């Protein structure tokens, strides 16, 4: 039996940018992703951080948010201890107070500036920063803010690598975003508020030893669909049996 392997086609048509590719059967003739239920590959490649296209005028049913959290709880976590907690902030006044802390932290970290735009990478970064400032200015308008938290065994973070610690929360937070995308919702992964984590913890009444991992604005989205983002070719970041092995050509040093 002969098996025909489809030839990948670029999603991004700018030849100066790194190309993320998908197979033709998930693309329409216009290059947009096909309508209908998302396949696993589509879900994984089109779950974007949505900043400008969050629909701040449309109420969000908290039952949908609960469904997404229930799915997120199936994520792997160390020792199956399930030490995650989820703060869902829907109260308008509380959202405003949290958004004010976030905005101050974001702008301190990213002061407004005229960024260079001489290369495709600089153009993409400047566009991302504009969308980040857009979200920071309007975060209080987003109907739901979800803050995944982790209850520590001790009151403070352990010394040394914390990869195992956060591996018990961040996969679940990403699963939440995937579940939201599958339900037609938009989310964004943000962490700027952690520069003022104690202020947000006080607003939420978090007990000692409960630490925040992210802040995920959640809303319906404006417009139709999302595309995969431009990414470096996989061969430039893939190594076999050690750094630079086999697939290591084209690395940046």
PDB file of C-alpha atoms in Angstrom:
ATOM      1  CA  UNK A   1       0.000   0.000   0.000  1.00  0.00           C
ATOM      2  CA  UNK A   2       1.305   3.426  -0.930  1.00  0.00           C
ATOM      3  CA  UNK A   3       1.001   6.131   1.684  1.00  0.00           C
ATOM      4  CA  UNK A   4       0.906   9.711   0.472  1.00  0.00           C
ATOM      5  CA  UNK A   5       2.410  12.170   2.923  1.00  0.00           C
ATOM      6  CA  UNK A   6       1.058  15.704   2.514  1.00  0.00           C
ATOM      7  CA  UNK A   7       3.625  18.408   1.921  1.00  0.00           C
ATOM      8  CA  UNK A   8       3.671  21.005   4.700  1.00  0.00           C
ATOM      9  CA  UNK A   9       2.752  24.527   3.709  1.00  0.00           C
ATOM     10  CA  UNK A  10       3.705  27.713   5.563  1.00  0.00           C
ATOM     11  CA  UNK A  11       1.119  29.476   7.671  1.00  0.00           C
ATOM     12  CA  UNK A  12       3.141  32.670   7.687  1.00  0.00           C
ATOM     13  CA  UNK A  13       3.686  33.977   4.155  1.00  0.00           C
ATOM     14  CA  UNK A  14       6.498  36.409   5.033  1.00  0.00           C
ATOM     15  CA  UNK A  15       9.643  34.639   3.783  1.00  0.00           C
ATOM     16  CA  UNK A  16      11.844  36.711   6.106  1.00  0.00           C
ATOM     17  CA  UNK A  17      10.257  35.190   9.202  1.00  0.00           C
ATOM     18  CA  UNK A  18      10.768  31.667  10.571  1.00  0.00           C
ATOM     19  CA  UNK A  19       8.073  29.381   9.284  1.00  0.00           C
ATOM     20  CA  UNK A  20       5.606  27.388  11.365  1.00  0.00           C
ATOM     21  CA  UNK A  21       3.941  24.855   9.067  1.00  0.00           C
ATOM     22  CA  UNK A  22       0.745  22.859   9.089  1.00  0.00           C
ATOM     23  CA  UNK A  23      -0.502  20.218   6.732  1.00  0.00           C
ATOM     24  CA  UNK A  24      -2.875  21.398   3.973  1.00  0.00           C
ATOM     25  CA  UNK A  25      -5.857  19.429   5.235  1.00  0.00           C
ATOM     26  CA  UNK A  26      -6.308  21.834   8.147  1.00  0.00           C
ATOM     27  CA  UNK A  27      -6.084  24.943   5.970  1.00  0.00           C
ATOM     28  CA  UNK A  28      -8.771  26.413   3.732  1.00  0.00           C
ATOM     29  CA  UNK A  29      -7.982  27.840   0.308  1.00  0.00           C
ATOM     30  CA  UNK A  30      -7.605  31.250   1.957  1.00  0.00           C
ATOM     31  CA  UNK A  31      -5.018  29.953   4.426  1.00  0.00           C
ATOM     32  CA  UNK A  32      -7.351  30.156   7.410  1.00  0.00           C
ATOM     33  CA  UNK A  33      -7.841  27.211   9.709  1.00  0.00           C
ATOM     34  CA  UNK A  34     -10.754  25.003   8.798  1.00  0.00           C
ATOM     35  CA  UNK A  35     -14.057  25.632  10.630  1.00  0.00           C
ATOM     36  CA  UNK A  36     -15.719  23.137  12.927  1.00  0.00           C
ATOM     37  CA  UNK A  37     -14.507  21.292  16.020  1.00  0.00           C
ATOM     38  CA  UNK A  38     -10.800  21.661  16.688  1.00  0.00           C
ATOM     39  CA  UNK A  39      -8.578  18.655  16.202  1.00  0.00           C
ATOM     40  CA  UNK A  40      -5.968  18.069  18.925  1.00  0.00           C
ATOM     41  CA  UNK A  41      -3.263  19.520  16.674  1.00  0.00           C
ATOM     42  CA  UNK A  42      -5.334  22.613  15.895  1.00  0.00           C
ATOM     43  CA  UNK A  43      -6.114  23.137  19.575  1.00  0.00           C
ATOM     44  CA  UNK A  44      -2.451  22.924  20.508  1.00  0.00           C
ATOM     45  CA  UNK A  45      -1.214  25.169  17.706  1.00  0.00           C
ATOM     46  CA  UNK A  46      -3.881  27.883  17.844  1.00  0.00           C
ATOM     47  CA  UNK A  47      -4.266  28.501  21.575  1.00  0.00           C
ATOM     48  CA  UNK A  48      -2.806  31.994  21.660  1.00  0.00           C
ATOM     49  CA  UNK A  49      -2.404  34.639  24.337  1.00  0.00           C
ATOM     50  CA  UNK A  50      -5.355  36.834  23.392  1.00  0.00           C
ATOM     51  CA  UNK A  51      -4.993  40.474  24.401  1.00  0.00           C
ATOM     52  CA  UNK A  52      -6.721  42.735  21.875  1.00  0.00           C
ATOM     53  CA  UNK A  53      -9.530  40.387  20.895  1.00  0.00           C
ATOM     54  CA  UNK A  54     -11.033  39.681  24.308  1.00  0.00           C
ATOM     55  CA  UNK A  55     -14.714  40.634  24.219  1.00  0.00           C
ATOM     56  CA  UNK A  56     -15.094  42.828  27.296  1.00  0.00           C
ATOM     57  CA  UNK A  57     -18.739  43.633  26.528  1.00  0.00           C
ATOM     58  CA  UNK A  58     -20.079  40.071  26.652  1.00  0.00           C
ATOM     59  CA  UNK A  59     -20.806  38.394  30.002  1.00  0.00           C
ATOM     60  CA  UNK A  60     -19.097  35.083  30.667  1.00  0.00           C
ATOM     61  CA  UNK A  61     -20.987  32.173  32.191  1.00  0.00           C
ATOM     62  CA  UNK A  62     -18.984  31.022  35.210  1.00  0.00           C
ATOM     63  CA  UNK A  63     -20.166  27.467  34.539  1.00  0.00           C
ATOM     64  CA  UNK A  64     -17.847  27.458  31.506  1.00  0.00           C
ATOM     65  CA  UNK A  65     -14.959  28.584  33.674  1.00  0.00           C
ATOM     66  CA  UNK A  66     -15.714  25.812  36.173  1.00  0.00           C
ATOM     67  CA  UNK A  67     -15.714  23.233  33.354  1.00  0.00           C
ATOM     68  CA  UNK A  68     -12.295  24.434  32.243  1.00  0.00           C
ATOM     69  CA  UNK A  69     -10.920  24.170  35.783  1.00  0.00           C
ATOM     70  CA  UNK A  70     -12.351  20.659  36.144  1.00  0.00           C
ATOM     71  CA  UNK A  71     -10.499  19.640  32.988  1.00  0.00           C
ATOM     72  CA  UNK A  72      -7.337  21.380  34.166  1.00  0.00           C
ATOM     73  CA  UNK A  73      -7.361  19.250  37.315  1.00  0.00           C
ATOM     74  CA  UNK A  74      -6.519  16.223  35.164  1.00  0.00           C
ATOM     75  CA  UNK A  75      -3.049  17.657  34.517  1.00  0.00           C
ATOM     76  CA  UNK A  76       0.019  15.900  35.931  1.00  0.00           C
ATOM     77  CA  UNK A  77       1.259  17.045  39.317  1.00  0.00           C
ATOM     78  CA  UNK A  78       3.967  15.867  41.679  1.00  0.00           C
ATOM     79  CA  UNK A  79       2.941  12.890  43.769  1.00  0.00           C
ATOM     80  CA  UNK A  80      -0.702  13.488  42.789  1.00  0.00           C
ATOM     81  CA  UNK A  81      -0.862  15.858  45.771  1.00  0.00           C
ATOM     82  CA  UNK A  82      -3.141  18.251  43.846  1.00  0.00           C
ATOM     83  CA  UNK A  83      -2.003  21.294  45.796  1.00  0.00           C
ATOM     84  CA  UNK A  84      -3.448  23.716  43.258  1.00  0.00           C
ATOM     85  CA  UNK A  85      -6.171  26.240  43.996  1.00  0.00           C
ATOM     86  CA  UNK A  86      -8.010  28.453  41.528  1.00  0.00           C
ATOM     87  CA  UNK A  87      -9.118  31.994  42.291  1.00  0.00           C
ATOM     88  CA  UNK A  88     -11.860  33.065  39.868  1.00  0.00           C
ATOM     89  CA  UNK A  89     -12.410  36.814  40.076  1.00  0.00           C
ATOM     90  CA  UNK A  90     -15.686  38.010  38.576  1.00  0.00           C
ATOM     91  CA  UNK A  91     -16.605  40.857  40.951  1.00  0.00           C
ATOM     92  CA  UNK A  92     -16.149  44.135  39.063  1.00  0.00           C
ATOM     93  CA  UNK A  93     -14.767  46.104  42.009  1.00  0.00           C
ATOM     94  CA  UNK A  94     -12.226  43.421  42.875  1.00  0.00           C
ATOM     95  CA  UNK A  95     -11.206  43.101  39.225  1.00  0.00           C
ATOM     96  CA  UNK A  96     -10.536  46.832  39.148  1.00  0.00           C
ATOM     97  CA  UNK A  97      -8.302  46.664  42.218  1.00  0.00           C
ATOM     98  CA  UNK A  98      -6.337  43.713  40.876  1.00  0.00           C
ATOM     99  CA  UNK A  99      -6.082  45.320  37.431  1.00  0.00           C
ATOM    100  CA  UNK A 100      -4.666  48.490  38.973  1.00  0.00           C
ATOM    101  CA  UNK A 101      -1.883  46.478  40.636  1.00  0.00           C
ATOM    102  CA  UNK A 102      -1.240  44.583  37.409  1.00  0.00           C
ATOM    103  CA  UNK A 103      -1.119  47.761  35.323  1.00  0.00           C
ATOM    104  CA  UNK A 104       1.357  49.433  37.657  1.00  0.00           C
ATOM    105  CA  UNK A 105       3.608  46.363  37.666  1.00  0.00           C
ATOM    106  CA  UNK A 106       3.372  45.899  33.905  1.00  0.00           C
ATOM    107  CA  UNK A 107       4.222  49.520  33.129  1.00  0.00           C
ATOM    108  CA  UNK A 108       7.123  49.510  35.585  1.00  0.00           C
ATOM    109  CA  UNK A 109       8.476  46.438  33.833  1.00  0.00           C
ATOM    110  CA  UNK A 110       7.652  47.708  30.327  1.00  0.00           C
ATOM    111  CA  UNK A 111       7.613  51.514  30.207  1.00  0.00           C
ATOM    112  CA  UNK A 112       6.104  52.961  27.009  1.00  0.00           C
ATOM    113  CA  UNK A 113       8.853  53.430  24.419  1.00  0.00           C
ATOM    114  CA  UNK A 114       9.416  53.697  20.691  1.00  0.00           C
ATOM    115  CA  UNK A 115      10.777  50.240  19.949  1.00  0.00           C
ATOM    116  CA  UNK A 116      12.968  49.565  16.894  1.00  0.00           C
ATOM    117  CA  UNK A 117      11.213  47.877  13.998  1.00  0.00           C
ATOM    118  CA  UNK A 118      14.030  47.235  11.535  1.00  0.00           C
ATOM    119  CA  UNK A 119      13.741  43.451  11.422  1.00  0.00           C
ATOM    120  CA  UNK A 120      10.762  41.072  11.369  1.00  0.00           C
ATOM    121  CA  UNK A 121      11.652  39.961  14.902  1.00  0.00           C
ATOM    122  CA  UNK A 122      11.649  43.572  16.139  1.00  0.00           C
ATOM    123  CA  UNK A 123       8.335  44.242  14.385  1.00  0.00           C
ATOM    124  CA  UNK A 124       6.805  41.172  16.046  1.00  0.00           C
ATOM    125  CA  UNK A 125       8.150  42.187  19.468  1.00  0.00           C
ATOM    126  CA  UNK A 126       6.864  45.761  19.112  1.00  0.00           C
ATOM    127  CA  UNK A 127       3.444  44.434  18.116  1.00  0.00           C
ATOM    128  CA  UNK A 128       3.394  42.118  21.116  1.00  0.00           C
ATOM    129  CA  UNK A 129       4.321  44.968  23.455  1.00  0.00           C
ATOM    130  CA  UNK A 130       1.538  47.159  22.038  1.00  0.00           C
ATOM    131  CA  UNK A 131      -0.960  44.392  22.673  1.00  0.00           C
ATOM    132  CA  UNK A 132       0.453  43.928  26.172  1.00  0.00           C
ATOM    133  CA  UNK A 133      -0.063  47.615  26.978  1.00  0.00           C
ATOM    134  CA  UNK A 134      -3.551  47.368  25.478  1.00  0.00           C
ATOM    135  CA  UNK A 135      -4.436  44.516  27.842  1.00  0.00           C
ATOM    136  CA  UNK A 136      -2.887  46.243  30.863  1.00  0.00           C
ATOM    137  CA  UNK A 137      -4.969  49.363  30.209  1.00  0.00           C
ATOM    138  CA  UNK A 138      -8.202  47.380  29.905  1.00  0.00           C
ATOM    139  CA  UNK A 139      -7.691  44.418  32.208  1.00  0.00           C
ATOM    140  CA  UNK A 140     -10.385  45.699  34.566  1.00  0.00           C
ATOM    141  CA  UNK A 141     -12.920  45.321  31.738  1.00  0.00           C
ATOM    142  CA  UNK A 142     -12.247  41.600  31.197  1.00  0.00           C
ATOM    143  CA  UNK A 143     -15.194  39.715  32.745  1.00  0.00           C
ATOM    144  CA  UNK A 144     -13.181  37.007  34.513  1.00  0.00           C
ATOM    145  CA  UNK A 145      -9.631  36.815  35.864  1.00  0.00           C
ATOM    146  CA  UNK A 146      -8.377  33.361  36.807  1.00  0.00           C
ATOM    147  CA  UNK A 147      -5.394  33.093  39.154  1.00  0.00           C
ATOM    148  CA  UNK A 148      -4.007  29.567  39.574  1.00  0.00           C
ATOM    149  CA  UNK A 149      -2.252  29.128  42.910  1.00  0.00           C
ATOM    150  CA  UNK A 150      -0.104  26.510  44.583  1.00  0.00           C
ATOM    151  CA  UNK A 151      -0.160  25.678  48.289  1.00  0.00           C
ATOM    152  CA  UNK A 152       3.416  25.122  49.434  1.00  0.00           C
ATOM    153  CA  UNK A 153       4.421  22.428  51.889  1.00  0.00           C
ATOM    154  CA  UNK A 154       6.429  25.059  53.745  1.00  0.00           C
ATOM    155  CA  UNK A 155       5.739  28.775  54.056  1.00  0.00           C
ATOM    156  CA  UNK A 156       8.542  29.719  51.665  1.00  0.00           C
ATOM    157  CA  UNK A 157       9.881  28.459  48.356  1.00  0.00           C
ATOM    158  CA  UNK A 158      12.502  25.707  48.663  1.00  0.00           C
ATOM    159  CA  UNK A 159      16.117  26.452  47.837  1.00  0.00           C
ATOM    160  CA  UNK A 160      17.513  25.308  44.501  1.00  0.00           C
ATOM    161  CA  UNK A 161      15.626  24.392  41.370  1.00  0.00           C
ATOM    162  CA  UNK A 162      11.873  24.919  41.554  1.00  0.00           C
ATOM    163  CA  UNK A 163      11.065  23.093  38.311  1.00  0.00           C
ATOM    164  CA  UNK A 164       9.392  20.229  40.135  1.00  0.00           C
ATOM    165  CA  UNK A 165       7.416  22.608  42.313  1.00  0.00           C
ATOM    166  CA  UNK A 166       5.917  24.632  39.472  1.00  0.00           C
ATOM    167  CA  UNK A 167       5.502  21.468  37.413  1.00  0.00           C
ATOM    168  CA  UNK A 168       2.620  20.742  39.788  1.00  0.00           C
ATOM    169  CA  UNK A 169       0.741  23.887  38.711  1.00  0.00           C
ATOM    170  CA  UNK A 170       1.769  25.300  35.345  1.00  0.00           C
ATOM    171  CA  UNK A 171       0.696  22.272  33.241  1.00  0.00           C
ATOM    172  CA  UNK A 172      -2.754  22.604  34.817  1.00  0.00           C
ATOM    173  CA  UNK A 173      -2.860  26.319  34.039  1.00  0.00           C
ATOM    174  CA  UNK A 174      -2.039  25.578  30.400  1.00  0.00           C
ATOM    175  CA  UNK A 175      -4.715  22.869  30.345  1.00  0.00           C
ATOM    176  CA  UNK A 176      -7.172  25.497  31.568  1.00  0.00           C
ATOM    177  CA  UNK A 177      -6.268  27.702  28.602  1.00  0.00           C
ATOM    178  CA  UNK A 178      -6.647  24.804  26.174  1.00  0.00           C
ATOM    179  CA  UNK A 179     -10.049  23.920  27.616  1.00  0.00           C
ATOM    180  CA  UNK A 180     -11.117  27.550  27.301  1.00  0.00           C
ATOM    181  CA  UNK A 181      -9.978  27.675  23.671  1.00  0.00           C
ATOM    182  CA  UNK A 182     -11.969  24.512  22.917  1.00  0.00           C
ATOM    183  CA  UNK A 183     -15.077  26.332  24.221  1.00  0.00           C
ATOM    184  CA  UNK A 184     -14.549  29.403  22.074  1.00  0.00           C
ATOM    185  CA  UNK A 185     -13.026  31.489  24.840  1.00  0.00           C
ATOM    186  CA  UNK A 186      -9.870  33.567  24.762  1.00  0.00           C
ATOM    187  CA  UNK A 187      -7.200  33.679  27.453  1.00  0.00           C
ATOM    188  CA  UNK A 188      -3.780  35.230  27.966  1.00  0.00           C
ATOM    189  CA  UNK A 189      -0.865  33.994  30.038  1.00  0.00           C
ATOM    190  CA  UNK A 190       0.303  36.891  32.193  1.00  0.00           C
ATOM    191  CA  UNK A 191       2.628  37.107  35.181  1.00  0.00           C
ATOM    192  CA  UNK A 192       3.476  40.829  35.535  1.00  0.00           C
ATOM    193  CA  UNK A 193       1.363  41.091  38.691  1.00  0.00           C
ATOM    194  CA  UNK A 194       3.772  38.748  40.461  1.00  0.00           C
ATOM    195  CA  UNK A 195       6.120  41.724  40.823  1.00  0.00           C
ATOM    196  CA  UNK A 196       3.505  42.893  43.354  1.00  0.00           C
ATOM    197  CA  UNK A 197       2.292  39.445  44.378  1.00  0.00           C
ATOM    198  CA  UNK A 198       1.739  40.320  48.030  1.00  0.00           C
ATOM    199  CA  UNK A 199      -0.662  43.140  47.128  1.00  0.00           C
ATOM    200  CA  UNK A 200      -2.805  40.826  45.042  1.00  0.00           C
ATOM    201  CA  UNK A 201      -2.607  38.126  47.719  1.00  0.00           C
ATOM    202  CA  UNK A 202      -3.962  40.622  50.257  1.00  0.00           C
ATOM    203  CA  UNK A 203      -6.812  41.583  47.939  1.00  0.00           C
ATOM    204  CA  UNK A 204      -7.728  37.922  47.534  1.00  0.00           C
ATOM    205  CA  UNK A 205      -7.247  36.991  51.181  1.00  0.00           C
ATOM    206  CA  UNK A 206      -4.765  34.250  50.344  1.00  0.00           C
ATOM    207  CA  UNK A 207      -3.461  32.373  53.361  1.00  0.00           C
ATOM    208  CA  UNK A 208       0.257  32.217  54.081  1.00  0.00           C
ATOM    209  CA  UNK A 209       2.003  29.610  51.974  1.00  0.00           C
ATOM    210  CA  UNK A 210      -0.334  29.940  48.972  1.00  0.00           C
ATOM    211  CA  UNK A 211       1.551  31.378  45.986  1.00  0.00           C
ATOM    212  CA  UNK A 212       0.251  32.598  42.666  1.00  0.00           C
ATOM    213  CA  UNK A 213       1.536  31.147  39.397  1.00  0.00           C
ATOM    214  CA  UNK A 214      -0.134  33.327  36.760  1.00  0.00           C
ATOM    215  CA  UNK A 215      -3.069  35.602  36.031  1.00  0.00           C
ATOM    216  CA  UNK A 216      -5.247  34.448  33.132  1.00  0.00           C
ATOM    217  CA  UNK A 217      -7.805  36.932  31.741  1.00  0.00           C
ATOM    218  CA  UNK A 218     -10.717  34.963  30.286  1.00  0.00           C
ATOM    219  CA  UNK A 219     -13.481  36.137  27.953  1.00  0.00           C
ATOM    220  CA  UNK A 220     -15.318  35.435  24.752  1.00  0.00           C
ATOM    221  CA  UNK A 221     -13.354  36.501  21.697  1.00  0.00           C
ATOM    222  CA  UNK A 222     -13.947  38.977  18.915  1.00  0.00           C
ATOM    223  CA  UNK A 223     -13.606  37.774  15.335  1.00  0.00           C
ATOM    224  CA  UNK A 224     -13.187  34.282  13.998  1.00  0.00           C
ATOM    225  CA  UNK A 225     -10.426  31.779  14.637  1.00  0.00           C
ATOM    226  CA  UNK A 226      -6.714  31.939  15.325  1.00  0.00           C
ATOM    227  CA  UNK A 227      -3.694  30.867  13.355  1.00  0.00           C
ATOM    228  CA  UNK A 228      -0.510  29.223  14.550  1.00  0.00           C
ATOM    229  CA  UNK A 229       2.176  31.761  15.398  1.00  0.00           C
ATOM    230  CA  UNK A 230       5.461  32.018  13.503  1.00  0.00           C
ATOM    231  CA  UNK A 231       8.032  29.824  15.162  1.00  0.00           C
ATOM    232  CA  UNK A 232      11.610  28.847  14.450  1.00  0.00           C
ATOM    233  CA  UNK A 233      11.998  25.719  12.313  1.00  0.00           C
ATOM    234  CA  UNK A 234      12.005  22.720  14.611  1.00  0.00           C
ATOM    235  CA  UNK A 235      15.395  21.586  13.260  1.00  0.00           C
ATOM    236  CA  UNK A 236      16.984  24.709  14.757  1.00  0.00           C
ATOM    237  CA  UNK A 237      16.008  23.777  18.308  1.00  0.00           C
ATOM    238  CA  UNK A 238      15.976  19.963  18.201  1.00  0.00           C
ATOM    239  CA  UNK A 239      18.989  18.010  19.490  1.00  0.00           C
ATOM    240  CA  UNK A 240      19.638  14.277  19.342  1.00  0.00           C
ATOM    241  CA  UNK A 241      21.714  12.549  22.008  1.00  0.00           C
ATOM    242  CA  UNK A 242      23.302  15.765  23.250  1.00  0.00           C
ATOM    243  CA  UNK A 243      23.552  19.476  22.422  1.00  0.00           C
ATOM    244  CA  UNK A 244      23.985  20.001  18.678  1.00  0.00           C
ATOM    245  CA  UNK A 245      23.472  16.350  17.891  1.00  0.00           C
ATOM    246  CA  UNK A 246      22.120  15.541  14.404  1.00  0.00           C
ATOM    247  CA  UNK A 247      19.400  18.199  14.249  1.00  0.00           C
ATOM    248  CA  UNK A 248      21.584  20.966  15.701  1.00  0.00           C
ATOM    249  CA  UNK A 249      22.323  22.845  12.467  1.00  0.00           C
ATOM    250  CA  UNK A 250      21.414  26.519  12.385  1.00  0.00           C
ATOM    251  CA  UNK A 251      21.583  27.086  16.121  1.00  0.00           C
ATOM    252  CA  UNK A 252      22.238  30.571  17.374  1.00  0.00           C
ATOM    253  CA  UNK A 253      25.355  29.594  19.231  1.00  0.00           C
TER     254      UNK A 253
END
